[in-house]
XYZ file of C-alpha atoms in Angstrom:
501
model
C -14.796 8.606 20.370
C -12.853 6.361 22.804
C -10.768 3.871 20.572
C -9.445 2.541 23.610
C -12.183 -0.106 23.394
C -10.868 -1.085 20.052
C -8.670 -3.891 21.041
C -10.028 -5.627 18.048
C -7.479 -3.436 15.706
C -4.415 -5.083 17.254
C -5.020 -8.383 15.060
C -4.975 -6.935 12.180
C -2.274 -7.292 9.680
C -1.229 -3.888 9.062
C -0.403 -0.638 10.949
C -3.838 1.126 12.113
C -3.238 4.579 13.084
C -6.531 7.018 13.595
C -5.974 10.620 13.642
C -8.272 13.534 14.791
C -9.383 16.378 12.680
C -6.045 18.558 13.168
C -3.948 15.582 11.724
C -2.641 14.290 15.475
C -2.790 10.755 16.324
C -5.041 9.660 18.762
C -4.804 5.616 18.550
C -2.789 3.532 17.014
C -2.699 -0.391 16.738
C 0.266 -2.509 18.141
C 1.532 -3.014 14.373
C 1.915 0.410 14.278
C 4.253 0.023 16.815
C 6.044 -2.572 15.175
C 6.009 -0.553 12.482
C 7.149 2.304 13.925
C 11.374 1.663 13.106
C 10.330 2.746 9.341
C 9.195 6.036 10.505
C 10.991 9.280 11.267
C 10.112 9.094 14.613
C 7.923 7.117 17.261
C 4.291 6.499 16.996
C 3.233 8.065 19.797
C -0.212 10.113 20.670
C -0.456 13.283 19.973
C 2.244 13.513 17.745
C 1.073 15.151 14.240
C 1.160 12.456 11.663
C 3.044 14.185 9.300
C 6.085 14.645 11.744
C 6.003 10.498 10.799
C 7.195 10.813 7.531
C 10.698 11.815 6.346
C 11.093 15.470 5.487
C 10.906 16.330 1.987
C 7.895 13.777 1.918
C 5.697 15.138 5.435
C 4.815 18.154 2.927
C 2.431 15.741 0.792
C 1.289 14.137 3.546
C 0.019 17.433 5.120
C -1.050 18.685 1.648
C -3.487 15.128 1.678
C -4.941 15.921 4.958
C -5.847 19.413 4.302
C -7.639 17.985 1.093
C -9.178 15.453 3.015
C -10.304 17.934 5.769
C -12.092 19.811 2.630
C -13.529 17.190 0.796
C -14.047 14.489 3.105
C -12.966 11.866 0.295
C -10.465 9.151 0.657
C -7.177 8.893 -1.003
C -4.554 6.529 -1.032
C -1.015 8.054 -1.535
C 2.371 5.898 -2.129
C 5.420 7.154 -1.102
C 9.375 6.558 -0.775
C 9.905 6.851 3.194
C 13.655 7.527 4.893
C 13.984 6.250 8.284
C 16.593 8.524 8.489
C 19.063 5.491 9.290
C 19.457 5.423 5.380
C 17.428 2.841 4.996
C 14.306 2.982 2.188
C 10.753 2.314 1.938
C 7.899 2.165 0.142
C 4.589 2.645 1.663
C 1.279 2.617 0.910
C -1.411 4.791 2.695
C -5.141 4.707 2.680
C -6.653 7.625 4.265
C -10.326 7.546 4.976
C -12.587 9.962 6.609
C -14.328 9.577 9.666
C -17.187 12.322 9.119
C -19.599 13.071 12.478
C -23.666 13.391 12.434
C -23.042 17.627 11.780
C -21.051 16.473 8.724
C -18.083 17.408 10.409
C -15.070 15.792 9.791
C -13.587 14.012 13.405
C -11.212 11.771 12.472
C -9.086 10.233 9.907
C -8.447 6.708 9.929
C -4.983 5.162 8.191
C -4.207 1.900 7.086
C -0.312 1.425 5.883
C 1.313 -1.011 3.726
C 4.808 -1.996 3.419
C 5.444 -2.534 -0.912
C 9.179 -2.571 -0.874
C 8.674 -6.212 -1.633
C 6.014 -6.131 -3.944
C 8.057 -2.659 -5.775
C 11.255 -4.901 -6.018
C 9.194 -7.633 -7.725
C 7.384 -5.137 -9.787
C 10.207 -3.553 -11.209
C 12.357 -6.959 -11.668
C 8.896 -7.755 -13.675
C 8.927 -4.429 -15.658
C 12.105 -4.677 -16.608
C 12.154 -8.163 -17.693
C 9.119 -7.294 -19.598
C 11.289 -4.668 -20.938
C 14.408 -7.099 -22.090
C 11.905 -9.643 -23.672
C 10.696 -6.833 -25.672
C 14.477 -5.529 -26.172
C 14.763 -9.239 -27.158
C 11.944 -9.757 -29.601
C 12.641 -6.035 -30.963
C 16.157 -7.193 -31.751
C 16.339 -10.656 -32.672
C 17.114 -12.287 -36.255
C 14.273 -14.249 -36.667
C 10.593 -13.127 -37.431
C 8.730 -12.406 -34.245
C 5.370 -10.647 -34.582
C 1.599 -12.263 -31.799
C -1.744 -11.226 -32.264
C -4.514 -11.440 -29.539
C -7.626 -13.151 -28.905
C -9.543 -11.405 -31.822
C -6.565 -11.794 -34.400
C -5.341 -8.328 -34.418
C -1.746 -7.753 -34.494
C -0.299 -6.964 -31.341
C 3.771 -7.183 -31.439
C 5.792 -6.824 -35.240
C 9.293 -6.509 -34.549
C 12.259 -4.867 -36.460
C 12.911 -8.486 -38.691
C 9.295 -8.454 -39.816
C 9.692 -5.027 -40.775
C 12.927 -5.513 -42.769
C 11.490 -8.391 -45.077
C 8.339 -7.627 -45.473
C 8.773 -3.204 -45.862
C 5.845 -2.864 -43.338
C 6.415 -0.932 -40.198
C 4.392 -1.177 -37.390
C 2.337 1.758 -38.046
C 1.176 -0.873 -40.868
C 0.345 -3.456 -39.327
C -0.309 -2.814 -35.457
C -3.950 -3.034 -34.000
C -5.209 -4.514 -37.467
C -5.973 -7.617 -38.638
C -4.175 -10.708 -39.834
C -5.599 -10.245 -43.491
C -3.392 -7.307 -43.797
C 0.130 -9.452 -43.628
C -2.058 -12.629 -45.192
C -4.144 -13.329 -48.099
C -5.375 -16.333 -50.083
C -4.945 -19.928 -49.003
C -2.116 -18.922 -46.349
C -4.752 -16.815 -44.651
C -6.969 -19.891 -44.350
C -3.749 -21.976 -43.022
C -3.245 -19.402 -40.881
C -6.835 -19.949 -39.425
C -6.078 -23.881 -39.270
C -3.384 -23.451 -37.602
C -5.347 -21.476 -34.681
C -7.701 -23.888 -34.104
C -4.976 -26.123 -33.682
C -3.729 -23.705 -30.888
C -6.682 -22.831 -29.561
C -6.914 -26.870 -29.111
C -4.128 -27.973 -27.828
C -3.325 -29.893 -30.987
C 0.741 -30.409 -32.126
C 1.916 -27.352 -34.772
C 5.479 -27.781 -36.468
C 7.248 -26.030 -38.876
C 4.311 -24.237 -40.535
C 5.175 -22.395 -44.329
C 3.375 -19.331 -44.749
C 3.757 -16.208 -47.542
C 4.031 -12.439 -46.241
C 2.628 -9.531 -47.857
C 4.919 -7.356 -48.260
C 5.365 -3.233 -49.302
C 6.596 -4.132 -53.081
C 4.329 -6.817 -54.035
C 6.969 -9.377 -53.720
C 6.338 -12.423 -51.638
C 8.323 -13.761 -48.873
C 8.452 -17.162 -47.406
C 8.314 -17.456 -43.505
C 8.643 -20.929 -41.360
C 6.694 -20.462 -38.620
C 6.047 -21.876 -34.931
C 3.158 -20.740 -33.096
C 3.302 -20.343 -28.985
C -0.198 -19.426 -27.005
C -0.631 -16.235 -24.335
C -2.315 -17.273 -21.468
C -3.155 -14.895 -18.684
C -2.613 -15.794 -14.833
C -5.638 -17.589 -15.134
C -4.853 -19.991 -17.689
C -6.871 -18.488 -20.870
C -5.843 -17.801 -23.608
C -5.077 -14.188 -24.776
C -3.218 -14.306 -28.039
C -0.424 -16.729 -29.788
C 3.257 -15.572 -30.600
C 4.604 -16.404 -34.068
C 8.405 -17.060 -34.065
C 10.460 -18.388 -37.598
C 12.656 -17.449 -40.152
C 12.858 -15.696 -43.840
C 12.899 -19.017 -46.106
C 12.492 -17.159 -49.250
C 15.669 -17.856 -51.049
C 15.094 -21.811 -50.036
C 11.627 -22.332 -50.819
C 12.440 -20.564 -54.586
C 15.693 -22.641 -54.610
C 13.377 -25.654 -53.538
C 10.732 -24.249 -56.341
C 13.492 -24.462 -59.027
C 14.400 -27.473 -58.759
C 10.740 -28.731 -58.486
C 10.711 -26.994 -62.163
C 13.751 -28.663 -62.882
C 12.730 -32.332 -62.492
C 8.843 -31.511 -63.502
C 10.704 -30.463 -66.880
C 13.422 -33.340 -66.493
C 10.030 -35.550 -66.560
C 8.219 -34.262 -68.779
C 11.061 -34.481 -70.833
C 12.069 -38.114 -69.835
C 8.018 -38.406 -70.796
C 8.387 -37.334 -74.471
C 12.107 -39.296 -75.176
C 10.497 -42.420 -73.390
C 7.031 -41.747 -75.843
C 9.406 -41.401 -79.074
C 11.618 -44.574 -77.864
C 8.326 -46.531 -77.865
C 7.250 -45.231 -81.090
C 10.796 -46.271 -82.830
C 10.800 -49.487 -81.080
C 7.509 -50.035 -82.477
C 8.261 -48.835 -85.727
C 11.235 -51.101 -85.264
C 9.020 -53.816 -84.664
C 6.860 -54.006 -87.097
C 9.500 -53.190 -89.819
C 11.393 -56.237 -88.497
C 7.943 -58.077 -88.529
C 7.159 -56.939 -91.906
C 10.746 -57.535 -93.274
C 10.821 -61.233 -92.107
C 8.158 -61.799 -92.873
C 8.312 -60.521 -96.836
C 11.977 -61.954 -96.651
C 10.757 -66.062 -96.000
C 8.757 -65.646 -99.197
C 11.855 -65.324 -101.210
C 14.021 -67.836 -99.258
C 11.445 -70.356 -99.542
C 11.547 -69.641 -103.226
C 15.141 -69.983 -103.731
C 15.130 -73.282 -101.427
C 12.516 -74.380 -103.865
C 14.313 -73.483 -106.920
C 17.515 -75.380 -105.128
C 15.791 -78.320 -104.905
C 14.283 -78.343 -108.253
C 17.624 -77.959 -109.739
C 19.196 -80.957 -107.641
C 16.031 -83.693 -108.464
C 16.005 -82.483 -112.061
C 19.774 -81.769 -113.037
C 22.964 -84.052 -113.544
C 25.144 -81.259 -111.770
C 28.787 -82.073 -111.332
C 30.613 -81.745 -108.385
C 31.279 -78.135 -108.421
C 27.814 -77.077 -108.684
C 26.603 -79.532 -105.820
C 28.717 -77.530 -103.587
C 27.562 -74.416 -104.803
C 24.187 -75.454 -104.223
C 24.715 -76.797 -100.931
C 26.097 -72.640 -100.047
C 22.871 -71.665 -101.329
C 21.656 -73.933 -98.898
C 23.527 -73.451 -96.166
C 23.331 -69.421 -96.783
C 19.427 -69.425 -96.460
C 19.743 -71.684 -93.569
C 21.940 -68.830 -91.925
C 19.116 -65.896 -93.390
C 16.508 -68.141 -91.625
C 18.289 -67.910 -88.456
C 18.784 -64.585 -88.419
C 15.413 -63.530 -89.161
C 13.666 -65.792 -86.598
C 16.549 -64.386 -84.091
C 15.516 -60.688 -85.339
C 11.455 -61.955 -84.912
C 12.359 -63.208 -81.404
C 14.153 -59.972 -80.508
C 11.682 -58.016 -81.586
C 8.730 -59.787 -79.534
C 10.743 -59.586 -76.162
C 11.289 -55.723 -76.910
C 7.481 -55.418 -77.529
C 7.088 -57.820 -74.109
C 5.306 -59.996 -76.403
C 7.472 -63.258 -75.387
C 5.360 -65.631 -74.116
C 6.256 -68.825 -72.612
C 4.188 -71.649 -73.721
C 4.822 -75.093 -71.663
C 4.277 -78.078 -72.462
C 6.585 -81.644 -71.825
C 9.868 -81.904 -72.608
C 12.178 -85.137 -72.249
C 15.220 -82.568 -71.728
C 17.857 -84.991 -72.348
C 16.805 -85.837 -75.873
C 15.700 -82.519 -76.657
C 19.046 -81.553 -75.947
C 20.691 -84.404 -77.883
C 19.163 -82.955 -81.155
C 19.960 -79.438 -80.551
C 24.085 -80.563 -80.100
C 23.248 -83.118 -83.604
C 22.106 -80.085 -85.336
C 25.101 -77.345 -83.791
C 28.116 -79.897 -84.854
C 26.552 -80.442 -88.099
C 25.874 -76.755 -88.966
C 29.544 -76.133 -87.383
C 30.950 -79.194 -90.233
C 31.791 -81.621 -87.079
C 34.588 -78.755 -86.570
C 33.963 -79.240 -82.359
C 32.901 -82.254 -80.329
C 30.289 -81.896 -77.731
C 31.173 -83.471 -74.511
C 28.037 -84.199 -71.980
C 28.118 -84.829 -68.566
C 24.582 -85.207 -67.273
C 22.670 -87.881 -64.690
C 22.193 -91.360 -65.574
C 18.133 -90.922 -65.156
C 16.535 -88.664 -68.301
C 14.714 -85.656 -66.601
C 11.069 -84.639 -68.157
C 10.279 -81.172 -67.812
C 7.117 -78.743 -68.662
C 8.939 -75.927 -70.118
C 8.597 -73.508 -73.995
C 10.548 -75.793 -76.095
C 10.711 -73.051 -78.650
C 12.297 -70.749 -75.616
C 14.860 -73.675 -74.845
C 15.911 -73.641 -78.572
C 16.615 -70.324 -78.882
C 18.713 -70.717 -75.610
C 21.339 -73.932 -76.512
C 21.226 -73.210 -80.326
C 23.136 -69.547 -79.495
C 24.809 -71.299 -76.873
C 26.255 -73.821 -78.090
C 26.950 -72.178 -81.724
C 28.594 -69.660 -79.865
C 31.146 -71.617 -77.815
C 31.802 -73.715 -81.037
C 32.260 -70.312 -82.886
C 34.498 -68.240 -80.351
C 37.048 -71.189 -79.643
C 38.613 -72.171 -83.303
C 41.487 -74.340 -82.924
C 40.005 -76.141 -80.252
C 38.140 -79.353 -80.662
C 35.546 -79.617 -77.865
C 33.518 -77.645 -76.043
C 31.047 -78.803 -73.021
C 27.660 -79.307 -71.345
C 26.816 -80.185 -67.991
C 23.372 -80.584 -66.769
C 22.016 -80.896 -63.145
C 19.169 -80.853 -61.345
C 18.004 -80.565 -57.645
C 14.545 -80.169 -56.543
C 12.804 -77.933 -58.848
C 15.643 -76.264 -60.574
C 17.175 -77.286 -63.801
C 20.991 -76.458 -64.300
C 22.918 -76.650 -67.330
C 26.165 -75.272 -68.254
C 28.044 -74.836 -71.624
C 31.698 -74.410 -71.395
C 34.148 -74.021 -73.966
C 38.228 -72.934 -74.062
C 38.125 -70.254 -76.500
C 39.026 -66.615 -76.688
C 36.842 -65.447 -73.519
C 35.549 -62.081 -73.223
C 36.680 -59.189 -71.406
C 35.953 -57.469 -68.267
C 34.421 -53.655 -70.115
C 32.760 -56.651 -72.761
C 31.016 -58.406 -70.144
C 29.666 -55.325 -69.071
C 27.416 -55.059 -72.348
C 27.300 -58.244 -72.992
C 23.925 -58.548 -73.457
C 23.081 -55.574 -75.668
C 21.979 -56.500 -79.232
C 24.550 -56.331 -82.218
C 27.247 -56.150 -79.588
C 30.287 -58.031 -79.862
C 33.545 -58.269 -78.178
C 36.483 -55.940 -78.947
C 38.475 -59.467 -79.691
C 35.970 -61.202 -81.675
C 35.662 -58.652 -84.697
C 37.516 -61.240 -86.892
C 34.746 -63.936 -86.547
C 31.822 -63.651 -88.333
C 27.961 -62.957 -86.350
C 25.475 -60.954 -85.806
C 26.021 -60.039 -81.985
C 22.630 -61.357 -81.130
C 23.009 -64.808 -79.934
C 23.504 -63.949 -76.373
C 20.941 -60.915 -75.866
C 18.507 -63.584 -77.630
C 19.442 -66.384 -75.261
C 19.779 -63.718 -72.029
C 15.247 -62.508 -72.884
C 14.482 -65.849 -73.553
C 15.655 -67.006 -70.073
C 14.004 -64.201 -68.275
C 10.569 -64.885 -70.053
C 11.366 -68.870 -68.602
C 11.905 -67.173 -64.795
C 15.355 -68.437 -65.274
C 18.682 -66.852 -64.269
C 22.122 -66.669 -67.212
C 25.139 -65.875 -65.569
C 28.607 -65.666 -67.419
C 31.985 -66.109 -66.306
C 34.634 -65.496 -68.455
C 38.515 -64.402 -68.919
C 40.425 -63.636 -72.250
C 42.003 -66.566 -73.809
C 41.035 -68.481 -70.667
C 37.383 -69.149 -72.587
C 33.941 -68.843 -70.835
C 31.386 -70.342 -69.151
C 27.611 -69.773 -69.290
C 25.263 -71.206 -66.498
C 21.445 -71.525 -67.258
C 19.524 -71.945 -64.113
C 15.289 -72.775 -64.896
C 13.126 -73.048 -62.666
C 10.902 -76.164 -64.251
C 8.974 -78.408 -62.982
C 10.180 -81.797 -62.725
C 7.759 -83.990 -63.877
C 9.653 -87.553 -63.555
C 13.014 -88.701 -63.227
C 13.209 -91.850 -66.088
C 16.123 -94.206 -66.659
């Protein structure tokens, strides 16, 4: 065969050397030539192929052409080459026969391949292959991927310590093995949320582990692709959470039983209240019955009797007792309602000016004239729609009160202003004041100030005054100092209906 016509082989890429039967070149390509600085010696023809190759490494190269010689089959054969200038590489060389019409073998023709390159890059890969898995092996946090079909590929040494299961459990089988329940079907979510493209956070999931106890794992989920782009399996990275999720679980139990509690105390506060209630309903209204009576039996006594002076003024106590027993039980009716949140405003319309006038007539005369009550209000009268009953309970405790808490003093007094819509009226007085820790609990029924325990009341007058205001939409604020007396400012929101001189 005369390869001298094969100028064609001289563009090719790689190093084309063709050798007769005996192993001795007979043509080679220019590349060869090129090539031939990482050989022993030169390419030249004639020379026995396996003289090429660095000793130590021409033996396999012979032993491959004998083979060849009796089988007629090629090989390809990768090998670590010395140029003998100390210098290293790695080759790769295809040998295939060139068999004759007899069947004889005539020639062998090589193609060679530089891989130094490709080994450097193969082993940098292998051995970064071999760190990651160094890496997953080792790390504190629980690492374990599955492939395409959901059988469980990597499990590393963290996965093993919580859960008791060692590879040998777990590898090559399925997820249901580490899974079970409702987590298995989040797990399965959670795929096709991969296998999507859609966003997966923090993910909770619970283990199966060796003892039957579970354990708690926050997972993230990362897809395998191949070089192509699809997708081969998903990596699960997180951490043990057990001891938080059964702290987070106790205190769940905690306030469920806080509430539940909270529930029953709230249940048996309504049922006192209401029990409250109606007692306080029932009392009054079983207590009027006698009063009325007695009131009765008062007046009989006065149209019917020549009484002398001492037993007028006994009578007018008896009076002026079941006036005070009247009070207090439409204060305790009144209390009652607003705890029920059965207050109801009902408006009608109210000249407030003279309304007002007749609550401060009947104060000073329930008080004996002991306190004057100075007004300062517009010239024009004001008409309002407001609850007049609501109003009444407001001044009455007011005013009584300011009277009441500043003995020794002989006025006490009211201002009243209006702008648009709002109503605002103000009761002052000079008397003993309350203090600061008082003011804090002002409001509470039956409470009274640390300082005013010498004065007779009932300590509702205030909490009274405070629920009728709110049922108006109104706002009571207090200022106050000790001995420095205290000032109370009603602000309604009423509607105006005229202005009238």
């Amino acid at each position: 065969m005369n390869f001298l016509n094969f100028s064609a082989f001289d563009y090719f890429a790689d190093p084309i050397i063709i050798l007769n039967a005996g192993g001795r070149v007979e043509f080679f390509n220019k590349q060869a030539i090129r090539f031939s600085n990482m050989f022993h010696r030169a390419v030249e023809t004639g020379t026995s192929f396996a003289d090429l190759i660095s000793i130590g490494r021409n033996e396999t190269v012979h032993d491959i052409l004998q083979q060849i010689t009796f089988d007629r089959r090629s090989r390809v054969h990768e090998l670590e080459h010395h140029d003998g200038k100390g210098k290293v590489y790695n080759l790769e060389i295809t040998y295939n026969p060139i068999v004759g019409e007899t069947g004889q073998l005539e020639h062998i023709y090589l193609t060679i391949r530089e891989t130094s390159t490709e080994r450097i890059f193969q082993k940098r890969a292998t051995q970064l292959v071999q760190d990651l898995s160094t890496l997953i092996e080792k790390a504190n946090a629980v690492i374990f991927g599955i492939d395409s079909r959901e059988y469980i590929t990597e499990w590393n040494a963290e996965c093993s310590r919580i859960t008791g299961l060692g590879k040998g459990d777990v590898l090559a089988k399925k997820t249901d093995v580490i899974l079970e329940g409702l987590f298995l079907e989040r797990f399965h979510s959670l795929l096709q949320d991969v296998l999507h493209q859609r966003p997966t956070g923090n993910i909770e999931f619970q283990l199966r582990t060796k003892t039957g106890s579970p354990v708690v794992v926050l997972l993230n989920a990362t897809p395998r692709t191949n070089a192509s782009g699809g997708l081969i399996g998903i990596l699960f990275v997180g951490h043990d959470i057990t001891e938080l999720y059964q702290y987070r679980q106790s205190l769940e139990q905690m306030v469920r039983d806080k509430t539940t509690k909270l529930k029953m105390s709230l249940e048996k506060e309504r049922e006192l209240v209401d029990i409250k209630n109606r007692f306080v309903s029932l009392a009054s209204h079983e207590f009027r019955i006698p009063l009325s009576n007695i009131i009765s039996s008062v007046n009989f006594i006065k149209a019917n009797s020549h009484l002398d002076e001492d037993a007028l003024k006994k009578t007018t106590t008896i009076e002026h007792q079941v006036g005070h027993m009247r009070t207090l039980i439409e204060d305790l009716l009144t209390l009652g309602k607003a705890d029920a949140h059965k207050l109801k405003a009902s408006h009608q319309k109210i000249d407030l000016m003279l309304f007002l006038k007749g609550i401060i007539t009947e104060v000073v005369v329930n008080a004996h004239h002991s306190h004057q009550v100075k007004v300062e209000a517009p010239d024009a009268g004001i008409e309002i729609e407001s609850d007049e009953k609501l109003l009444r309970n407001i001044f009455i405790n007011l005013l009584s009160n300011a009277i009441k808490f500043s003995p020794g003093k002989s006025a006490i007094f009211l201002r009243v202003n209006w702008t648009g819509p709002f109503v605002e009226i103000t009761v002052t007085d000079e008397g003993i004041g309350i203090s600061e820790p008082d003011l804090l609990k002002i409001f509470e029924p039956f409470n009274r100030g640390s300082n005013a325990t010498a004065i007779k009341g009932t300590g509702l007058g205030l909490s009274i005054a405070k629920k009728a205001v709110d049922t108006l939409g109104g706002s009571l604020e207090i200022q106050s100092a000790l001995q420095k007396g205290t000032t109370i400012t009603v602000k309604l929101n009423s509607q105006i209906l005229q202005a009238h001189e």
